[in-house]
Short mmCIF file of C-alpha atoms in Angstrom, two decimals:
data_model
loop_
_atom_site.label_atom_id
_atom_site.label_comp_id
_atom_site.label_asym_id
_atom_site.label_seq_id
_atom_site.Cartn_x
_atom_site.Cartn_y
_atom_site.Cartn_z
CA MET P 14 -13.11 -19.76 10.01
CA SER P 15 -12.40 -19.19 13.67
CA GLY P 16 -10.34 -21.41 15.89
CA GLY P 17 -13.10 -22.52 18.25
CA THR P 18 -12.73 -25.18 20.91
CA THR P 19 -15.29 -27.96 21.34
CA ARG P 20 -15.80 -29.00 24.96
CA PRO P 21 -18.11 -31.99 25.43
CA GLY P 22 -19.00 -33.63 28.75
CA PRO P 23 -16.79 -36.14 30.54
CA ASP P 24 -15.69 -39.08 28.34
CA ARG P 25 -16.60 -42.36 30.06
CA ARG P 26 -14.21 -44.40 27.93
CA SER P 27 -11.30 -42.12 28.85
CA ALA P 28 -12.25 -42.25 32.54
CA ALA P 29 -12.38 -46.06 32.42
CA LEU P 30 -8.97 -46.14 30.73
CA ARG P 31 -7.42 -43.96 33.43
CA LEU P 32 -9.02 -46.08 36.17
CA ALA P 33 -7.60 -49.23 34.58
CA GLU P 34 -4.14 -47.65 34.23
CA TRP P 35 -3.88 -46.52 37.83
CA THR P 36 -5.38 -49.76 39.16
CA ALA P 37 -2.71 -51.71 37.28
CA VAL P 38 -0.02 -49.33 38.57
CA ALA P 39 -1.26 -49.78 42.15
CA VAL P 40 -1.26 -53.57 41.79
CA PHE P 41 2.23 -53.46 40.26
CA VAL P 42 3.63 -51.32 43.09
CA ILE P 43 2.07 -53.54 45.77
CA ALA P 44 3.39 -56.66 44.02
CA VAL P 45 6.92 -55.22 43.82
CA TYR P 46 6.95 -54.35 47.52
CA GLU P 47 5.56 -57.75 48.44
CA VAL P 48 8.15 -59.58 46.38
CA ILE P 49 11.16 -57.44 47.22
CA VAL P 50 10.57 -56.29 50.78
CA ALA P 51 8.35 -59.00 52.21
CA GLY P 52 10.20 -61.74 50.32
CA GLY P 53 13.60 -60.42 51.47
CA VAL P 54 12.53 -60.27 55.10
CA ALA P 55 11.10 -63.79 54.88
CA LEU P 56 14.34 -65.14 53.41
CA TRP P 57 16.56 -63.34 55.94
CA PRO P 58 14.54 -62.83 59.10
CA ASP P 59 17.61 -61.82 61.07
CA ALA P 60 18.69 -59.09 58.60
CA ASP P 61 19.66 -55.76 60.09
CA ASP P 62 17.90 -52.44 59.43
CA ALA P 63 20.38 -51.39 56.73
CA TRP P 64 19.49 -54.45 54.65
CA ILE P 65 15.74 -53.82 55.04
CA LEU P 66 16.23 -50.15 54.04
CA ALA P 67 18.10 -51.28 50.92
CA LEU P 68 15.18 -53.55 50.04
CA TRP P 69 12.75 -50.62 50.37
CA VAL P 70 14.92 -48.43 48.15
CA ALA P 71 15.22 -51.17 45.52
CA ALA P 72 11.45 -51.68 45.54
CA ALA P 73 10.87 -47.93 45.09
CA VAL P 74 13.30 -47.76 42.14
CA ILE P 75 11.73 -50.76 40.42
CA SER P 76 8.22 -49.39 40.97
CA ALA P 77 9.06 -45.96 39.57
CA SER P 78 10.81 -47.34 36.49
CA GLY P 79 8.06 -49.82 35.71
CA MET P 80 5.02 -47.50 35.95
CA THR P 81 5.31 -46.18 32.40
CA ALA P 82 5.63 -49.67 30.93
CA VAL P 83 2.64 -50.89 32.95
CA ARG P 84 0.46 -47.99 31.82
CA GLY P 85 1.44 -48.55 28.19
CA ALA P 86 0.62 -52.24 28.43
CA VAL P 87 -2.75 -51.49 30.03
CA ARG P 88 -3.57 -49.01 27.24
CA SER P 89 -2.73 -51.60 24.60
CA VAL P 90 -4.93 -54.23 26.22
CA PHE P 91 -7.72 -51.74 26.90
CA VAL P 92 -7.83 -50.45 23.32
CA ARG P 93 -7.74 -54.01 21.97
CA PHE P 94 -10.55 -55.37 24.17
CA ARG P 95 -12.49 -52.13 24.75
CA PRO P 96 -12.56 -50.17 21.45
CA SER P 97 -14.87 -47.23 20.85
CA ALA P 98 -18.42 -47.99 19.81
CA ALA P 99 -17.77 -47.75 16.08
CA GLY P 100 -14.00 -48.31 16.17
CA PRO P 101 -11.43 -45.61 15.31
CA TYR P 102 -11.00 -46.63 11.67
CA THR P 103 -14.74 -46.91 11.18
CA THR P 104 -15.03 -43.41 12.61
CA LEU P 105 -12.32 -42.25 10.20
CA VAL P 106 -14.26 -43.67 7.24
CA SER P 107 -17.46 -41.98 8.48
CA PHE P 108 -15.62 -38.70 8.82
CA ALA P 109 -14.20 -38.93 5.29
CA ALA P 110 -17.64 -39.73 3.88
CA GLY P 111 -19.22 -36.66 5.45
CA ALA P 112 -16.31 -34.28 4.85
CA SER P 113 -17.58 -33.15 1.46
CA ALA P 114 -21.10 -32.47 2.74
CA GLU P 115 -20.27 -30.09 5.60
CA PRO P 116 -18.66 -26.62 5.72
CA VAL P 117 -14.95 -26.48 6.51
CA GLU P 118 -15.52 -24.57 9.75
CA GLN P 119 -17.55 -27.54 11.04
CA MET P 120 -15.16 -30.20 9.78
CA LEU P 121 -12.08 -28.95 11.63
CA PRO P 122 -13.63 -29.41 15.11
CA ARG P 123 -14.87 -32.85 14.00
CA LEU P 124 -11.36 -33.72 12.84
CA ALA P 125 -9.93 -32.79 16.26
CA GLU P 126 -12.61 -34.83 18.04
CA LEU P 127 -12.04 -37.82 15.76
CA LEU P 128 -8.31 -37.73 16.46
CA ALA P 129 -8.82 -37.51 20.23
CA ARG P 130 -11.42 -40.24 20.47
CA GLY P 131 -9.60 -42.58 18.11
CA THR P 132 -6.29 -42.37 20.03
CA GLY P 133 -7.73 -41.96 23.53
CA ALA P 134 -6.04 -38.56 23.90
CA ARG P 135 -7.15 -36.02 26.43
CA ARG P 136 -6.61 -33.20 23.93
CA ALA P 137 -6.26 -32.89 20.15
CA GLU P 138 -5.62 -29.76 18.08
CA VAL P 139 -5.61 -28.71 14.44
CA TRP P 140 -3.00 -26.11 13.43
CA LEU P 141 -3.04 -24.27 10.10
CA ALA P 142 0.01 -22.71 8.43
CA ASP P 143 -0.24 -18.97 7.83
CA ARG P 144 0.89 -17.57 4.49
CA GLY P 145 2.91 -14.93 6.34
CA GLY P 146 4.72 -17.57 8.42
CA GLY P 147 3.92 -19.42 11.63
CA PHE P 148 0.97 -21.56 12.60
CA ARG P 149 -2.38 -20.75 14.22
CA ARG P 150 -4.71 -23.05 16.13
CA ALA P 151 -7.85 -23.49 14.01
CA SER P 152 -9.69 -25.94 16.28
CA SER P 153 -9.22 -28.16 19.34
CA TRP P 154 -11.01 -30.85 21.33
CA GLN P 155 -10.47 -31.92 24.92
CA SER P 156 -12.10 -34.50 27.13
CA THR P 157 -12.60 -32.29 30.19
CA GLN P 158 -14.33 -28.99 30.80
CA THR P 159 -11.08 -27.27 31.77
CA ALA P 160 -9.24 -25.49 28.98
CA GLY P 161 -5.48 -25.24 28.85
CA ALA P 162 -4.53 -22.11 30.80
CA GLY P 163 -2.07 -19.66 29.33
CA GLU P 164 -1.79 -21.48 26.01
CA THR P 165 -1.17 -19.45 22.87
CA ASP P 166 -3.24 -19.70 19.69
CA ARG P 167 -0.27 -18.93 17.42
CA VAL P 168 3.28 -20.26 17.21
CA ALA P 169 6.18 -19.34 14.94
CA ASP P 170 7.23 -22.95 14.32
CA LEU P 171 6.01 -26.47 15.08
CA ALA P 172 9.02 -26.93 17.34
CA ALA P 173 7.56 -24.26 19.62
CA LEU P 174 4.58 -26.45 20.51
CA PRO P 175 4.55 -27.97 24.01
CA GLN P 176 6.82 -31.01 24.39
CA ASP P 177 4.04 -33.15 25.93
CA ARG P 178 2.29 -33.53 22.57
CA GLU P 179 2.76 -35.71 19.57
CA VAL P 180 3.07 -33.47 16.48
CA LEU P 181 1.97 -34.88 13.11
CA PRO P 182 2.68 -32.55 10.13
CA VAL P 183 0.02 -32.37 7.41
CA THR P 184 1.26 -31.92 3.84
CA ASP P 185 -0.29 -31.85 0.39
CA ALA P 186 1.77 -32.04 -2.82
CA GLY P 187 4.89 -31.49 -0.76
CA GLU P 188 3.59 -28.28 0.87
CA LEU P 189 3.32 -28.06 4.66
CA LEU P 190 -0.28 -26.99 5.35
CA GLY P 191 -0.40 -27.45 9.10
CA ALA P 192 -0.20 -30.08 11.80
CA LEU P 193 -2.26 -32.25 14.14
CA THR P 194 -1.26 -32.57 17.79
CA VAL P 195 -2.41 -35.03 20.48
CA ALA P 196 -1.67 -35.09 24.21
CA GLY P 197 -2.20 -38.13 26.44
CA PHE P 198 -3.57 -38.29 29.98
CA ASP P 199 -0.92 -37.25 32.50
CA ASP P 200 1.53 -37.12 29.60
CA GLY P 201 1.22 -40.89 29.20
CA PRO P 202 2.55 -42.64 26.09
CA PHE P 203 0.54 -43.62 23.06
CA THR P 204 0.48 -47.15 21.75
CA PRO P 205 1.86 -47.88 18.27
CA ARG P 206 -1.71 -48.46 17.14
CA ASP P 207 -2.71 -44.97 18.38
CA LEU P 208 0.23 -43.35 16.61
CA LEU P 209 -0.55 -45.25 13.41
CA LEU P 210 -4.14 -44.05 13.50
CA ALA P 211 -3.01 -40.45 14.14
CA SER P 212 -0.55 -40.69 11.24
CA ASN P 213 -3.30 -41.99 8.94
CA VAL P 214 -5.58 -39.13 9.97
CA ALA P 215 -2.78 -36.61 9.27
CA ASN P 216 -2.21 -38.13 5.83
CA ALA P 217 -5.91 -37.96 5.04
CA ALA P 218 -6.31 -34.40 6.34
CA GLY P 219 -4.20 -32.79 3.61
CA LEU P 220 -7.14 -32.14 1.28
CA LEU P 221 -9.26 -30.75 4.13
CA LEU P 222 -6.54 -28.34 5.25
CA ARG P 223 -5.95 -27.35 1.64
CA THR P 224 -9.65 -26.53 1.37
CA ALA P 225 -9.46 -24.56 4.61
CA ASP P 226 -6.48 -22.60 3.25
CA LEU P 227 -8.25 -21.86 -0.03
CA GLU P 228 -11.37 -20.78 1.84
CA ALA P 229 -9.31 -18.41 4.00
CA ARG P 230 -7.69 -16.96 0.88
CA LEU P 231 -11.10 -16.55 -0.74
CA ILE P 232 -12.41 -14.74 2.34
CA ASP P 233 -9.37 -12.42 2.30
CA ARG P 234 -9.84 -11.77 -1.42
CA VAL P 235 -13.55 -11.02 -1.00
CA ARG P 236 -12.75 -8.70 1.90
CA ALA P 237 -10.08 -6.91 -0.17
CA GLU P 238 -12.44 -6.61 -3.15
CA SER P 239 -15.15 -5.20 -0.87
CA GLU P 240 -12.73 -2.64 0.55
CA GLN P 241 -11.61 -1.66 -2.96
CA ALA P 242 -15.22 -1.36 -4.08
CA GLU P 243 -15.95 0.91 -1.12
CA ILE P 244 -12.89 3.02 -1.93
CA LEU P 245 -14.07 3.28 -5.53
CA ARG P 246 -17.55 4.30 -4.44
CA ALA P 247 -16.10 6.93 -2.12
CA SER P 248 -13.87 8.19 -4.93
CA ARG P 249 -16.84 8.46 -7.26
CA ARG P 250 -18.78 10.36 -4.62
CA ARG P 251 -15.88 12.78 -4.26
CA VAL P 252 -15.73 13.20 -8.05
CA VAL P 253 -19.44 13.99 -8.20
CA ALA P 254 -19.13 16.39 -5.27
CA ALA P 255 -16.13 18.07 -6.90
CA ARG P 256 -18.02 18.49 -10.18
CA ASP P 257 -21.00 19.98 -8.39
CA ALA P 258 -18.74 22.31 -6.41
CA ALA P 259 -16.99 23.35 -9.64
CA ARG P 260 -20.31 24.09 -11.32
CA GLU P 261 -21.46 26.12 -8.33
CA GLN P 262 -18.17 28.01 -8.27
CA ILE P 263 -18.45 28.81 -11.99
CA GLY P 264 -22.06 29.91 -11.51
CA ARG P 265 -21.15 32.22 -8.62
CA GLN P 266 -18.18 33.60 -10.53
CA ILE P 267 -20.24 34.30 -13.65
CA ARG P 268 -22.92 35.94 -11.48
CA SER P 269 -20.47 38.18 -9.67
CA GLU P 270 -18.11 38.89 -12.56
CA VAL P 271 -20.56 39.15 -15.48
CA CYS P 272 -24.26 39.15 -14.63
CA ASP P 273 -24.29 41.67 -11.79
CA PRO P 274 -22.18 44.27 -13.66
CA LEU P 275 -24.28 43.78 -16.81
CA GLU P 276 -27.51 44.28 -14.86
CA THR P 277 -26.10 47.44 -13.37
CA LEU P 278 -25.08 48.60 -16.84
CA ILE P 279 -28.57 47.86 -18.21
CA GLY P 280 -30.10 49.86 -15.40
CA ARG P 281 -27.91 52.81 -16.17
CA MET P 282 -28.70 52.61 -19.87
CA ALA P 283 -32.46 52.46 -19.12
CA GLY P 284 -32.28 55.81 -17.39
CA LEU P 285 -30.55 57.51 -20.29
CA HIS P 286 -33.80 58.42 -22.01
CA GLU P 287 -34.32 60.96 -19.24
CA GLU P 288 -30.83 62.32 -19.66
CA ILE P 289 -30.33 62.40 -23.42
CA ALA P 290 -28.33 65.51 -23.07
CA GLY P 291 -25.74 63.81 -20.87
CA MET P 292 -25.49 60.70 -23.00
CA ARG P 293 -22.30 61.82 -24.69
CA ASP P 294 -20.57 62.17 -21.32
CA GLU P 295 -21.78 58.78 -20.00
CA LEU P 296 -21.09 56.73 -23.13
CA PRO P 297 -17.28 56.37 -22.76
CA SER P 298 -17.57 55.15 -19.18
CA MET P 299 -20.25 52.60 -20.13
CA ILE P 300 -18.11 51.32 -22.99
CA ALA P 301 -15.15 50.93 -20.64
CA GLU P 302 -17.32 49.11 -18.09
CA ALA P 303 -18.67 46.77 -20.77
CA GLU P 304 -15.13 45.99 -21.91
CA THR P 305 -14.17 45.24 -18.31
CA VAL P 306 -17.08 42.81 -17.99
CA ILE P 307 -16.09 41.10 -21.25
CA THR P 308 -12.52 40.76 -20.01
CA ARG P 309 -13.75 39.19 -16.76
CA PHE P 310 -15.99 36.83 -18.69
CA ARG P 311 -13.08 35.72 -20.85
CA ARG P 312 -11.11 35.03 -17.67
CA VAL P 313 -13.95 32.85 -16.38
CA VAL P 314 -14.06 30.96 -19.67
CA ARG P 315 -10.29 30.41 -19.53
CA GLY P 316 -10.75 28.99 -16.01
CA VAL P 317 -13.22 26.41 -17.31
CA TYR P 318 -10.79 25.22 -19.98
CA PRO P 319 -8.25 27.74 -21.23
CA SER P 320 -7.82 27.78 -24.99
CA VAL P 321 -4.12 28.51 -24.55
CA LEU P 322 -3.71 25.10 -22.92
CA ALA P 323 -5.05 23.35 -26.00
CA ASP P 324 -3.31 25.66 -28.49
CA HIS P 325 0.09 26.33 -26.90
CA GLY P 326 0.56 23.73 -24.20
CA LEU P 327 1.15 23.49 -20.48
CA GLN P 328 3.99 26.01 -20.23
CA ALA P 329 2.00 28.86 -21.77
CA ALA P 330 -1.14 27.97 -19.81
CA LEU P 331 0.71 27.98 -16.49
CA GLY P 332 2.26 31.32 -17.38
CA ASN P 333 -1.20 32.85 -17.92
CA LEU P 334 -2.49 31.18 -14.75
CA LEU P 335 0.22 32.66 -12.53
CA GLU P 336 -0.60 36.17 -13.81
CA THR P 337 -3.96 35.88 -12.05
CA VAL P 338 -2.55 34.55 -8.75
CA GLU P 339 -2.15 37.13 -5.99
CA ARG P 340 0.96 35.60 -4.43
CA PRO P 341 4.15 36.10 -6.47
CA THR P 342 5.16 32.82 -8.12
CA ALA P 343 8.19 31.86 -10.23
CA LEU P 344 7.73 29.31 -13.01
CA ASP P 345 10.56 27.14 -14.36
CA ALA P 346 9.25 25.14 -17.33
CA GLU P 347 11.60 25.83 -20.21
CA ASP P 348 11.77 23.48 -23.20
CA LEU P 349 8.77 21.54 -21.94
CA PRO P 350 7.51 19.12 -24.63
CA ARG P 351 3.84 18.76 -25.47
CA CYS P 352 2.06 15.92 -23.71
CA PRO P 353 -1.36 14.31 -24.32
CA ALA P 354 -4.27 16.62 -23.52
CA ARG P 355 -5.36 14.56 -20.50
CA ILE P 356 -1.89 14.80 -18.94
CA GLU P 357 -1.57 18.55 -19.45
CA ALA P 358 -5.14 19.17 -18.22
CA CYS P 359 -4.51 17.08 -15.09
CA VAL P 360 -1.38 19.03 -14.15
CA TYR P 361 -2.89 22.40 -15.02
CA PHE P 362 -6.16 22.02 -13.11
CA CYS P 363 -4.49 20.46 -10.06
CA LEU P 364 -2.08 23.39 -9.85
CA ALA P 365 -4.81 25.92 -10.61
CA THR P 366 -7.05 24.58 -7.84
CA MET P 367 -4.24 24.67 -5.31
CA VAL P 368 -2.42 27.92 -6.11
CA ARG P 369 -5.64 29.96 -6.33
CA GLY P 370 -6.40 29.04 -2.75
CA TRP P 371 -2.78 29.13 -1.55
CA PRO P 372 -2.18 31.34 1.53
CA ASP P 373 -0.55 34.71 1.04
CA GLY P 374 3.08 35.14 1.95
CA ASP P 375 6.07 37.41 1.50
CA GLU P 376 8.30 34.86 -0.20
CA ARG P 377 7.71 33.68 -3.76
CA LEU P 378 6.29 30.28 -4.61
CA ARG P 379 8.40 28.24 -6.99
CA ILE P 380 6.97 25.86 -9.59
CA ALA P 381 9.36 23.64 -11.56
CA VAL P 382 8.08 21.40 -14.37
CA THR P 383 10.38 18.80 -15.94
CA ALA P 384 9.93 15.86 -18.32
CA VAL P 385 12.38 13.01 -17.71
CA GLN P 386 12.20 9.41 -18.95
CA ASP P 387 8.55 9.49 -20.00
CA ARG P 388 7.49 11.09 -16.71
CA LEU P 389 6.18 14.60 -16.11
CA ARG P 390 7.24 15.92 -12.72
CA VAL P 391 5.94 19.13 -11.13
CA THR P 392 7.44 20.45 -7.90
CA LEU P 393 5.74 23.31 -6.04
CA THR P 394 7.88 24.77 -3.26
CA ASP P 395 6.67 27.13 -0.51
CA PRO P 396 9.53 28.41 1.68
CA GLN P 397 7.09 29.55 4.38
CA ALA P 398 4.99 26.37 4.76
CA SER P 399 5.79 23.16 6.64
CA ASP P 400 2.63 21.05 6.37
CA MET P 401 0.03 20.40 3.68
CA ALA P 402 -2.79 21.12 6.13
CA ASP P 403 -1.56 24.73 6.26
CA VAL P 404 -1.90 25.36 2.52
CA ALA P 405 -4.73 23.16 1.16
CA THR P 406 -7.97 21.67 2.42
CA THR P 407 -8.64 17.95 2.59
CA ALA P 408 -11.25 18.23 -0.19
CA VAL P 409 -8.74 19.93 -2.52
CA LEU P 410 -6.07 17.31 -1.83
CA GLU P 411 -8.52 14.41 -2.32
CA ALA P 412 -9.79 15.84 -5.61
CA ALA P 413 -6.23 16.35 -6.87
CA GLY P 414 -5.17 12.90 -5.65
CA ASP P 415 -8.09 11.20 -7.45
CA ARG P 416 -7.36 13.02 -10.70
CA ILE P 417 -3.65 12.16 -10.53
CA ALA P 418 -4.25 8.53 -9.49
CA ALA P 419 -6.55 8.08 -12.51
CA LEU P 420 -3.45 8.60 -14.66
CA ASP P 421 -1.31 6.20 -12.59
CA GLY P 422 0.46 9.16 -11.01
CA THR P 423 1.36 10.14 -7.46
CA LEU P 424 0.92 13.21 -5.26
CA THR P 425 3.42 13.51 -2.39
CA ALA P 426 4.42 16.19 0.07
CA THR P 427 7.68 16.48 2.01
CA THR P 428 9.14 19.08 4.33
CA GLU P 429 12.77 19.98 3.74
CA SER P 430 15.15 22.71 4.85
CA ASP P 431 13.96 25.11 2.13
CA GLY P 432 10.24 24.63 2.89
CA LEU P 433 7.31 22.47 1.83
CA HIS P 434 7.68 20.49 -1.40
CA LEU P 435 4.53 19.30 -3.19
CA VAL P 436 5.39 16.86 -5.99
CA ILE P 437 3.06 15.74 -8.80
CA ASP P 438 4.45 12.82 -10.81
CA VAL P 439 2.45 11.54 -13.80
CA PRO P 440 3.33 9.64 -16.99
CA ALA P 441 4.16 11.84 -19.97
CA THR P 442 2.21 9.42 -22.19
CA GLU P 443 -1.36 8.16 -22.06
CA PRO P 444 -1.72 5.22 -19.60
CA GLU P 445 -3.27 2.11 -21.04
#
C-alpha cells in the first residue's frame, strides 16, 4: 500500500470559485476606494494633500482587512448555489457504498479526492499512523498538476504538519489511526459547511484506516513468515549438506585408515605361498599391522558416535576426544552431571568438529564445562586467536549454530585480553 498521489486535470469548479473570489475582492476594493477617497474629496473639495493621503491610507487598511471576509462570503454563496454535480454528501454516500467492493490501496486515493472535491480544497491528504510512532502520507489529491515541492512523506507528530492545512484526526475505538488534511486555495478559509463535511468524512474513515492498518500488518506478517521460511529452507539445505559431507568424510577415513591397509595386508598374505619358509618371520609384523588397523577402525567408529559418550557421559567422552587432538588442550569439567543424550551429543560433536580442525599453536587450548541453573555452558579459550574466522570455517560455524539453535541454545564468540572465547550455552534439560 504505497502513498501515491493522484493528479487529475484542472478542476473547472475550483477555477470558477477562484475567479468569483477575486472578482468579488476586486469589486470590494474599488468600492472602498470610491466611497472613502472619492466620497471624501467630493465632500471636502478644498482639502489639503495630507487629508487626501489619510483617506488613501484608510481605504487601503479597510480593503486589506475585508478581503478575507469577502472571500469567505463568496465561497459560502458559491457552494450554496453552485454545488458539485452530485453534491458532497451524495458523493460521500457513494464512496461509502463502494468502499467494501474495492481494494484499500484504491480507496485511499478516492478518499483524498472526495475530501478535496467536497470541500473545494486545492489539496487533500490521508495520513496513517505508524506502529513505531509518527505518521506517513498514504495518499494525496491536488487540483493542479504541480506537486508540493520539498514536502516530506513522514512526520513525527500531527503538529508538525504545515500550518496552512486543516488537520482532522481519524480515530476508531479511541485509537488514533491517522488524520485527514485539507488546504484551501491561497490559504483561504473554509466555510463551516466545508469543515462539517470534512469532519464527517474523518469520522467515517475510521473503519477504512483500520482496514488499511490491518492490511499493512498482514503484509508485514506474510513478509516475515516468508523470510523465516527461507531461513528454514536454507538451514535444511545446510543440514543435508553437512550430513553428506560427514558421510563422505567417514567414507574417506574408513578407506584411508582401514581399507587401504587391509588391502595391502591381503596382498602380502597372498604372496606368502611362495615364501612359506619365511612365514614365521613375517607373521608377527602382520599381526601387529592388523591390530593397528583394528585400532584405527575403532577410532573411526568412536568418531561416528562414541560408546563412551552414551555409557559414561560428556566428561569422559571429551577426555577421550582431546587425546586424539594434535594441539595440547586442557579440560575442566569436574563433577559434571549427566544430561539428556541430545544435549551431550550436541556439545560433543560441536566441539569435536571445531577442535579437530583448530589451527596449531604453542599455547594450550582451554575447555571449561559447567552446569548452572539448568544450563550447560562450554567455554573454549584460545590465547593465540582473536577472530572466529581465524580458527573455523563458515560452514563449520553454521553447522554448529544450527545444531545448537535446534536446542534453544546460543553460540557466541568474544575477544578478551586473554584471547578468543567461544561460548556454547544450551539447556541442561530437553527443550519442549
